[in-house]
XYZ file of N, CA, C and O in Angstrom:
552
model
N 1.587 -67.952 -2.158
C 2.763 -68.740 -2.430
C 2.787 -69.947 -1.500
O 3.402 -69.817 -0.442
N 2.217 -71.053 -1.758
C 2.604 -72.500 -1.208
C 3.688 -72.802 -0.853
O 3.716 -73.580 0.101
N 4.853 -72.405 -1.359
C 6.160 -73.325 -1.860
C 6.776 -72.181 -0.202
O 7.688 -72.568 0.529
N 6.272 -71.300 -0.052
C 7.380 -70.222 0.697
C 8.011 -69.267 0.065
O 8.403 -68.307 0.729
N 8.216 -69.306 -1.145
C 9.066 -68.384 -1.635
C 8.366 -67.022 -1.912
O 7.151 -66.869 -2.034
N 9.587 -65.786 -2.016
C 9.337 -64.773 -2.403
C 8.728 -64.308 -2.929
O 9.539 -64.256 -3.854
N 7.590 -63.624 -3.465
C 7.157 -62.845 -4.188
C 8.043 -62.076 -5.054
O 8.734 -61.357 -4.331
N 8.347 -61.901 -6.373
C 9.320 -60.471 -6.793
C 8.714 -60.624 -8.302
O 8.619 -61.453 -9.207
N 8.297 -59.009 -7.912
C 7.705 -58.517 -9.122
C 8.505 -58.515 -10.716
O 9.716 -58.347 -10.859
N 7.740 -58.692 -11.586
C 8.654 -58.671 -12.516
C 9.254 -57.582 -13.403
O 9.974 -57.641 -14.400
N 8.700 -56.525 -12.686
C 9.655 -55.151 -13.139
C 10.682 -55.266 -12.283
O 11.540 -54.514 -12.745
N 11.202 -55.886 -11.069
C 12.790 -55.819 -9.982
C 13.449 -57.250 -10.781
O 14.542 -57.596 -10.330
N 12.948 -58.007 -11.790
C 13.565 -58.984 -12.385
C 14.916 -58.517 -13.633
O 15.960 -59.101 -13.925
N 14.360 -57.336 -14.097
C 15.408 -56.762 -14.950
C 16.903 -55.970 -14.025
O 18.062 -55.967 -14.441
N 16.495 -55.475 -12.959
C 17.165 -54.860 -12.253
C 18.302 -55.586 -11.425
O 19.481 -55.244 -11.336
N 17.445 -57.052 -10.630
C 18.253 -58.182 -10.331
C 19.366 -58.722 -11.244
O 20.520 -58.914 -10.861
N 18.956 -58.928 -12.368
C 19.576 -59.468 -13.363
C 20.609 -58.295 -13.888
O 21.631 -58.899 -14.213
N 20.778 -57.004 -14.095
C 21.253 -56.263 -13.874
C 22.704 -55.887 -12.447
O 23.754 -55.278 -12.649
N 22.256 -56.469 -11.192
C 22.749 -56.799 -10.395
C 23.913 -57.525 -10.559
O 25.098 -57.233 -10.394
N 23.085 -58.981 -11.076
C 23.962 -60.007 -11.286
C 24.983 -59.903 -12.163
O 25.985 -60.499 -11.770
N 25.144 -59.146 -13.630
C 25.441 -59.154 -14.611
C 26.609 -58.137 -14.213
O 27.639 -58.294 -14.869
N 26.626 -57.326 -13.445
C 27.529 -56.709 -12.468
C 28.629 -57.479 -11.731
O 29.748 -57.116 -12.094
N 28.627 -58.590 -10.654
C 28.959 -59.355 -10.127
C 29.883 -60.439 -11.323
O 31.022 -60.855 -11.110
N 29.347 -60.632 -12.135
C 29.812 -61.405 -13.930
C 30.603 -60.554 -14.268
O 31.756 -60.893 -14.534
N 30.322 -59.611 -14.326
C 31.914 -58.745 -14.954
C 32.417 -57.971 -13.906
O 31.967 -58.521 -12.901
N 32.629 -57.668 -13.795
C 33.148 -57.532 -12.651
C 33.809 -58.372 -11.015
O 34.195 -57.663 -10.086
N 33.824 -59.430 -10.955
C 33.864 -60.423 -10.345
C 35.144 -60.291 -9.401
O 35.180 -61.062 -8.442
N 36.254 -59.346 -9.580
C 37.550 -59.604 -9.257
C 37.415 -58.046 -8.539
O 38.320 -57.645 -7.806
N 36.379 -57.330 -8.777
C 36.758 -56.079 -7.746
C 35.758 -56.512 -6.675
O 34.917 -57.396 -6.509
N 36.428 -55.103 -5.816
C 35.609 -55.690 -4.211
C 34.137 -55.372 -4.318
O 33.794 -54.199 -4.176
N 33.295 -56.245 -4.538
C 31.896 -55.791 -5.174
C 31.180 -56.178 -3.069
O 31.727 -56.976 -2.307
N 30.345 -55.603 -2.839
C 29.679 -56.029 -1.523
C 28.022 -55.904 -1.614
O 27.522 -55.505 -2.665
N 27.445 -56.151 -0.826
C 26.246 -56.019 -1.137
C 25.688 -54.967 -1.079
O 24.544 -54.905 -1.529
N 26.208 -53.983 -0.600
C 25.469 -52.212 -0.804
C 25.376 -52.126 -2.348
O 24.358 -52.161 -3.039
N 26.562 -52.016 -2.701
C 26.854 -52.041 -4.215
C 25.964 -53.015 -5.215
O 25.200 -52.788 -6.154
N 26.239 -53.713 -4.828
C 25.299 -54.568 -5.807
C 23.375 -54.109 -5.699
O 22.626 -54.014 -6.672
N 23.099 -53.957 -4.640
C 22.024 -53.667 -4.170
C 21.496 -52.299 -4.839
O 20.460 -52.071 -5.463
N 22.528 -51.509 -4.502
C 22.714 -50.171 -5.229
C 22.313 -50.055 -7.026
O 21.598 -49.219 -7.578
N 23.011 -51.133 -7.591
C 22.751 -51.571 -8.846
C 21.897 -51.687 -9.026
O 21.556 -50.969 -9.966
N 20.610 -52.664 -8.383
C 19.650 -53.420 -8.751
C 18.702 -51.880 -8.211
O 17.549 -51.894 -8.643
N 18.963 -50.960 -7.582
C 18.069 -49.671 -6.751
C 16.936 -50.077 -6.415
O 15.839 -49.901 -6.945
N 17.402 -50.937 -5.006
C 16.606 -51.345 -4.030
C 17.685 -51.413 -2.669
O 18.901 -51.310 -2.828
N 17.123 -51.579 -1.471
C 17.411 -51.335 -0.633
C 18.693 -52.856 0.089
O 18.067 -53.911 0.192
N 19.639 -52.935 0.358
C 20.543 -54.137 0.305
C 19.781 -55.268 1.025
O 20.066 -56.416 0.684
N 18.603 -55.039 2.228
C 17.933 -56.233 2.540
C 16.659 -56.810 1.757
O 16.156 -57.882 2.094
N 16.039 -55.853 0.427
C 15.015 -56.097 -0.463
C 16.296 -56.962 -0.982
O 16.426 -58.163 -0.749
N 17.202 -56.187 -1.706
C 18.096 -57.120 -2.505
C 18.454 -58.506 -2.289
O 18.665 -59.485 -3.004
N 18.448 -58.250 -1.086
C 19.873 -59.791 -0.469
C 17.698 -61.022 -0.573
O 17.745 -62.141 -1.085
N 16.746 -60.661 -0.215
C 15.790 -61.419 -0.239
C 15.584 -61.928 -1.499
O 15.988 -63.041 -1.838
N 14.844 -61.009 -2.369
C 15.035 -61.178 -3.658
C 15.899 -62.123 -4.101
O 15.718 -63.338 -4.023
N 16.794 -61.595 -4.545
C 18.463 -62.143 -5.417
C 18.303 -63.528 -4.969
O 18.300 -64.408 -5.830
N 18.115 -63.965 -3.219
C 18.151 -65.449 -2.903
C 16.820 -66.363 -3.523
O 16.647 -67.582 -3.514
N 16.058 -65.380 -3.999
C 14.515 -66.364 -3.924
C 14.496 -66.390 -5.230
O 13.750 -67.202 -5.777
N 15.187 -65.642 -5.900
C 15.107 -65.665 -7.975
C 16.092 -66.741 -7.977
O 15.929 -67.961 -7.995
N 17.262 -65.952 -7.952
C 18.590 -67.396 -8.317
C 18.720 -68.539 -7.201
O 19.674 -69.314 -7.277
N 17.829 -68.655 -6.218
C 18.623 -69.501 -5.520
C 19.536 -69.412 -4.092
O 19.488 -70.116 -3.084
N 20.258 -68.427 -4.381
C 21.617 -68.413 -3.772
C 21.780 -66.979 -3.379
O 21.181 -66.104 -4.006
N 22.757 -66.627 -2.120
C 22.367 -65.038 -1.560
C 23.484 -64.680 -2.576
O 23.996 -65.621 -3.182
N 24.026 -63.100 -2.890
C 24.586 -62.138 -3.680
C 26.030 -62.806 -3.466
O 26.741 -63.299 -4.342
N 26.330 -62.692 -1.900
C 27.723 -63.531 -2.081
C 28.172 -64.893 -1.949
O 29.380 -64.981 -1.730
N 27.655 -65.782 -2.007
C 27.386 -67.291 -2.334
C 28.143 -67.054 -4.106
O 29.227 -67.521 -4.458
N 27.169 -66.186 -5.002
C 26.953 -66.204 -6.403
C 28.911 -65.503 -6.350
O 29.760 -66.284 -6.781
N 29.193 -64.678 -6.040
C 29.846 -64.114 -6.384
C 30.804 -64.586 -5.980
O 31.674 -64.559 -6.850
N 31.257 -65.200 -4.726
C 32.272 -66.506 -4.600
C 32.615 -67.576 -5.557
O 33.696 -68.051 -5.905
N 31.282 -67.842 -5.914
C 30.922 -69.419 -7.232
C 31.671 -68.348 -8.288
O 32.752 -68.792 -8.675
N 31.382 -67.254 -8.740
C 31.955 -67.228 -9.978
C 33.437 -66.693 -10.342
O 33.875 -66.664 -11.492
N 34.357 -66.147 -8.842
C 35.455 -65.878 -8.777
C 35.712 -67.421 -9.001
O 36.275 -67.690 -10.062
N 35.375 -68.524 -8.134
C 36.291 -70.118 -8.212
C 36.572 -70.098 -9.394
O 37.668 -70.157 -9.951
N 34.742 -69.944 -10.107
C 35.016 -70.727 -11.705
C 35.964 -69.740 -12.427
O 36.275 -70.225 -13.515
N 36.426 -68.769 -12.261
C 37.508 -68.024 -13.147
C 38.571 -68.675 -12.752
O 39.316 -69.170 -13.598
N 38.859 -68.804 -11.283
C 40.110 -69.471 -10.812
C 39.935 -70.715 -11.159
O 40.787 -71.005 -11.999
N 39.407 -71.387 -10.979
C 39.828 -72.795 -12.388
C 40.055 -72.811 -13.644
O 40.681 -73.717 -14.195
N 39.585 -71.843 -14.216
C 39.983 -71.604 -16.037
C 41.174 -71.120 -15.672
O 41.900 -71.705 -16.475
N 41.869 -70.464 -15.024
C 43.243 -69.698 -14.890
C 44.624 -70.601 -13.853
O 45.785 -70.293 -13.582
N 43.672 -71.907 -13.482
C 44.206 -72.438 -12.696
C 44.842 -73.570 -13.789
O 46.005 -73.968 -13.860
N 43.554 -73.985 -14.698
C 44.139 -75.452 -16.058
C 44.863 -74.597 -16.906
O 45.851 -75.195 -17.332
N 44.736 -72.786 -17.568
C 45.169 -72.746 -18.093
C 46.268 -71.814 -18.492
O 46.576 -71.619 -19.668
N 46.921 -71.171 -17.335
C 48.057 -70.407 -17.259
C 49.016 -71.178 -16.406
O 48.843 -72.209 -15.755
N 50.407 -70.180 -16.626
C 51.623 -70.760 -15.331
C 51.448 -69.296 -13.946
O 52.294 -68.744 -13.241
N 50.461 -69.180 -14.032
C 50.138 -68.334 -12.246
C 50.330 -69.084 -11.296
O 49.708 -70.144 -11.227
N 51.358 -68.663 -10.209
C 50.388 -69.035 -9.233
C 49.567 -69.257 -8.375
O 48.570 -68.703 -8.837
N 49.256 -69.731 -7.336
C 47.710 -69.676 -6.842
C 48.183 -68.524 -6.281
O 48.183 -67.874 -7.326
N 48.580 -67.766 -5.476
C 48.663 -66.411 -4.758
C 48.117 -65.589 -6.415
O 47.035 -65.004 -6.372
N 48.701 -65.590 -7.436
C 48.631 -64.303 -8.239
C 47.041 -64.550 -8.881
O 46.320 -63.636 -9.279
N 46.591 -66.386 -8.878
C 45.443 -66.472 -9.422
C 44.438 -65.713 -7.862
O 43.619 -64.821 -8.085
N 44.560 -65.977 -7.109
C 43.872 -65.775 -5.939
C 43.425 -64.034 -6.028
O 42.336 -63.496 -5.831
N 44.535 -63.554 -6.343
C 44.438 -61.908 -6.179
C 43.763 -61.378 -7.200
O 42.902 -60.498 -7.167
N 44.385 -62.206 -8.487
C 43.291 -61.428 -9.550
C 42.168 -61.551 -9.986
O 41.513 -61.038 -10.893
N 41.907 -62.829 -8.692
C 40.075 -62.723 -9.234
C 39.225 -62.488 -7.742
O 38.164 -63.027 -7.429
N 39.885 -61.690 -7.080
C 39.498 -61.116 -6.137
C 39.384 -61.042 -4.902
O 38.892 -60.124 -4.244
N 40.058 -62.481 -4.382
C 40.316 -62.552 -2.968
C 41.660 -61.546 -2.579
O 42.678 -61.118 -3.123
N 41.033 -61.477 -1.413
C 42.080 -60.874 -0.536
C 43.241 -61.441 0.586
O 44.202 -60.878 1.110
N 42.734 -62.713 0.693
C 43.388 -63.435 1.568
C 43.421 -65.143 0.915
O 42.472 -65.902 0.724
N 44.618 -65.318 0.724
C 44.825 -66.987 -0.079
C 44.308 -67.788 0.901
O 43.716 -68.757 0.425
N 44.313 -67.733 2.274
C 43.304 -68.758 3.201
C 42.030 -68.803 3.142
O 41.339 -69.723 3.580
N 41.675 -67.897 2.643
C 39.567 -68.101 2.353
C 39.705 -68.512 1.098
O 38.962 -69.451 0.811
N 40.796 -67.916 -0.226
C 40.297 -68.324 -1.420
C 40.576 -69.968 -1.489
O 39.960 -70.730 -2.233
N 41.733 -70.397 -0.470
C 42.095 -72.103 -0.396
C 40.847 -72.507 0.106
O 40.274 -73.380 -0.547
N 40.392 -72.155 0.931
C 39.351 -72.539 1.809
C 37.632 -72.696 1.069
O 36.790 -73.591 1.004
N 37.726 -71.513 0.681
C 36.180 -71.752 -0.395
C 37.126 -72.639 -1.888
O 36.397 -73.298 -2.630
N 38.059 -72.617 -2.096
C 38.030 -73.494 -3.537
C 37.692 -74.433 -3.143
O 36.840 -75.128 -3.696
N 38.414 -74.786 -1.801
C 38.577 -76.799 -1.825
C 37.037 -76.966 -0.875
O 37.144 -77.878 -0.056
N 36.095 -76.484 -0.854
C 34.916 -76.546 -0.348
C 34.147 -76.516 -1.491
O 33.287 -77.393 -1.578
N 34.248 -75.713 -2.393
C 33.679 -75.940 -3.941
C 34.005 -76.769 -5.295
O 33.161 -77.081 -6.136
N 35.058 -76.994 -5.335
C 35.605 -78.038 -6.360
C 35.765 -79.481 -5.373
O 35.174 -80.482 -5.781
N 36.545 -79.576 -4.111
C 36.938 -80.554 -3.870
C 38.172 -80.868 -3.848
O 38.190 -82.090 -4.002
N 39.069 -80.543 -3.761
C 40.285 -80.289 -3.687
C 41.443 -78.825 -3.638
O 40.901 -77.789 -4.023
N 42.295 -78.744 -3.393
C 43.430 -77.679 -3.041
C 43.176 -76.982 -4.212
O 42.654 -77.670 -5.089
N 43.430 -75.595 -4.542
C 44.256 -75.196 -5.721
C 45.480 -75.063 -6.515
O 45.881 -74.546 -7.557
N 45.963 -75.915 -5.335
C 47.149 -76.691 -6.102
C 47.406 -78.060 -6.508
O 48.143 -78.442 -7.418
N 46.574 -78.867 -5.570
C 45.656 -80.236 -6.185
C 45.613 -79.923 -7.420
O 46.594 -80.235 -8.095
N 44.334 -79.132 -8.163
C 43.812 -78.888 -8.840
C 44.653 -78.359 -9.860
O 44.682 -79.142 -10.810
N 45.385 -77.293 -10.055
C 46.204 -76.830 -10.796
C 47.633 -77.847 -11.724
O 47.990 -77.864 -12.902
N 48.051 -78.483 -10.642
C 48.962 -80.055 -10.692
C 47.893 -80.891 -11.540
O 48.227 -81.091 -12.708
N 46.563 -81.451 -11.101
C 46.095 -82.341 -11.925
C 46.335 -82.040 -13.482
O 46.849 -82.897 -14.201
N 45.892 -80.627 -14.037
C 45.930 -80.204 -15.258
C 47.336 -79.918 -15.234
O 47.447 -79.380 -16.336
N 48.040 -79.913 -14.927
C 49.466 -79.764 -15.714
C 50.046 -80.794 -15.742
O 51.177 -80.841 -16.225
N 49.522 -81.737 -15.306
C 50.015 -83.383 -15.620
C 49.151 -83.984 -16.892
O 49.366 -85.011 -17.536
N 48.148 -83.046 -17.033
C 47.530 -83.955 -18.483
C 48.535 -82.994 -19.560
O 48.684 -83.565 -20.640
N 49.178 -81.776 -19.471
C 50.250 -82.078 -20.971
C 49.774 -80.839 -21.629
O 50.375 -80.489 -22.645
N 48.610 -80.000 -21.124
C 48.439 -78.765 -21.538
C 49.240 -77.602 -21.691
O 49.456 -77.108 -20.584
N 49.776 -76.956 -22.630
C 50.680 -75.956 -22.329
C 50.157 -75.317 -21.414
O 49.060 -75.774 -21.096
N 50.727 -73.780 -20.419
C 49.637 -73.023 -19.701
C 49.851 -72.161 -20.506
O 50.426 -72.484 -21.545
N 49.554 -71.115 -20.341
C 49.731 -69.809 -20.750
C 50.723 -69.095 -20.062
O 50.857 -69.317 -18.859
N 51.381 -68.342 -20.576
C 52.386 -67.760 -19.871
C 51.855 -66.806 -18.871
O 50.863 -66.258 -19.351
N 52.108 -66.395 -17.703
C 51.328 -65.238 -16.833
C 51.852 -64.052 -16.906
O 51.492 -63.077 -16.247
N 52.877 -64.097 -17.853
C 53.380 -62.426 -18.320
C 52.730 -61.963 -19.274
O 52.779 -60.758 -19.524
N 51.834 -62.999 -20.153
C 50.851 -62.746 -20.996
C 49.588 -62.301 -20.298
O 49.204 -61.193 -20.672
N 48.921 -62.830 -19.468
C 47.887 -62.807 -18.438
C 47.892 -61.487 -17.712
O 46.912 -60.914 -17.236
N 49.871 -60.870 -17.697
C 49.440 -59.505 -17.298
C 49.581 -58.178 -18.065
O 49.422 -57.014 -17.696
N 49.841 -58.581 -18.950
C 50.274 -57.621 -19.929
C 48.618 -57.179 -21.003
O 48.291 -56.119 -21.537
N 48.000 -58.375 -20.952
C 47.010 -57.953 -21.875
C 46.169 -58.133 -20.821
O 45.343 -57.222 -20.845
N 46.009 -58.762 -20.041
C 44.381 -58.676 -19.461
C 44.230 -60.056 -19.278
O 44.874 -60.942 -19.839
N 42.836 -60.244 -17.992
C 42.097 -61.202 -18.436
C 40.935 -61.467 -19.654
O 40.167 -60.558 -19.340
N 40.471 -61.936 -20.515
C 39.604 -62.346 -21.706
C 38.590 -61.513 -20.876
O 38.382 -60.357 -21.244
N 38.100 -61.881 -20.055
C 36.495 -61.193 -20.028
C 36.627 -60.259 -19.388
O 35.471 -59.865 -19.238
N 37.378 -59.480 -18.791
C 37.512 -57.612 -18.466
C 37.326 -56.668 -18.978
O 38.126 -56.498 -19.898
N 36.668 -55.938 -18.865
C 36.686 -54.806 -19.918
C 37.511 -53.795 -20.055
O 37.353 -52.991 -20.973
């Protein structure tokens, strides 16, 4: 390998991806890297190597990125607010989830939330949001 990167066989490619696809649905429970690692049945420091040298990015990098991007679909398109969006996609504390949004989008989540409710979108009601679910939960 020239480049530096990992070696990973392509029988631990189904398993990774498996991993990941975990982290995707699941996104809003407390997922950590035993667990995920556990998934992929490899050991959490094979995992955490791997996972960074296939996708890119370590297990919780990915799994931060894809709580935001829920909290922006729930941010343009419900009346939540950021505390109830924060909780239900899995943070535990509204100062890290403020803190990684506006480090990943670029602004507050209430920046952000205000921008889209000034373009004229209805939201969704959040008694709807709790009564049925989020769309991609199982």
């Amino acid at each position: 390998m020239a480049d530096g990167a990992l070696y990973v066989p392509d029988d631990l490619l189904v398993h990774l991806r498996r991993a990941r696809d975990l982290a995707d649905r699941r996104y809003a429970d407390p997922l950590d890297l035993e667990s995920l690692a556990a998934e992929a049945g490899v050991s959490k420091y094979h995992f955490l190597r791997c996972f960074a040298s296939v996708y890119g990015t370590t297990p919780a990098r990915y799994l931060t990125e894809r709580r935001i991007e829920r909290a922006q679909d729930l941010l343009r398109a419900t009346n939540l607010t950021v505390t109830e969006i924060c909780m239900l996609v899995g943070f535990s504390s509204l100062g890290s989830f403020s803190a990684r949004f506006t480090d990943l989008v670029g602004m507050t989540p209430s920046a952000y939330q205000a921008k889209y409710a000034a373009e004229g979108v209805p939201p969704i009601p959040g008694c709807y949001v709790f009564m049925h679910g989020l769309s991609d939960r199982l």
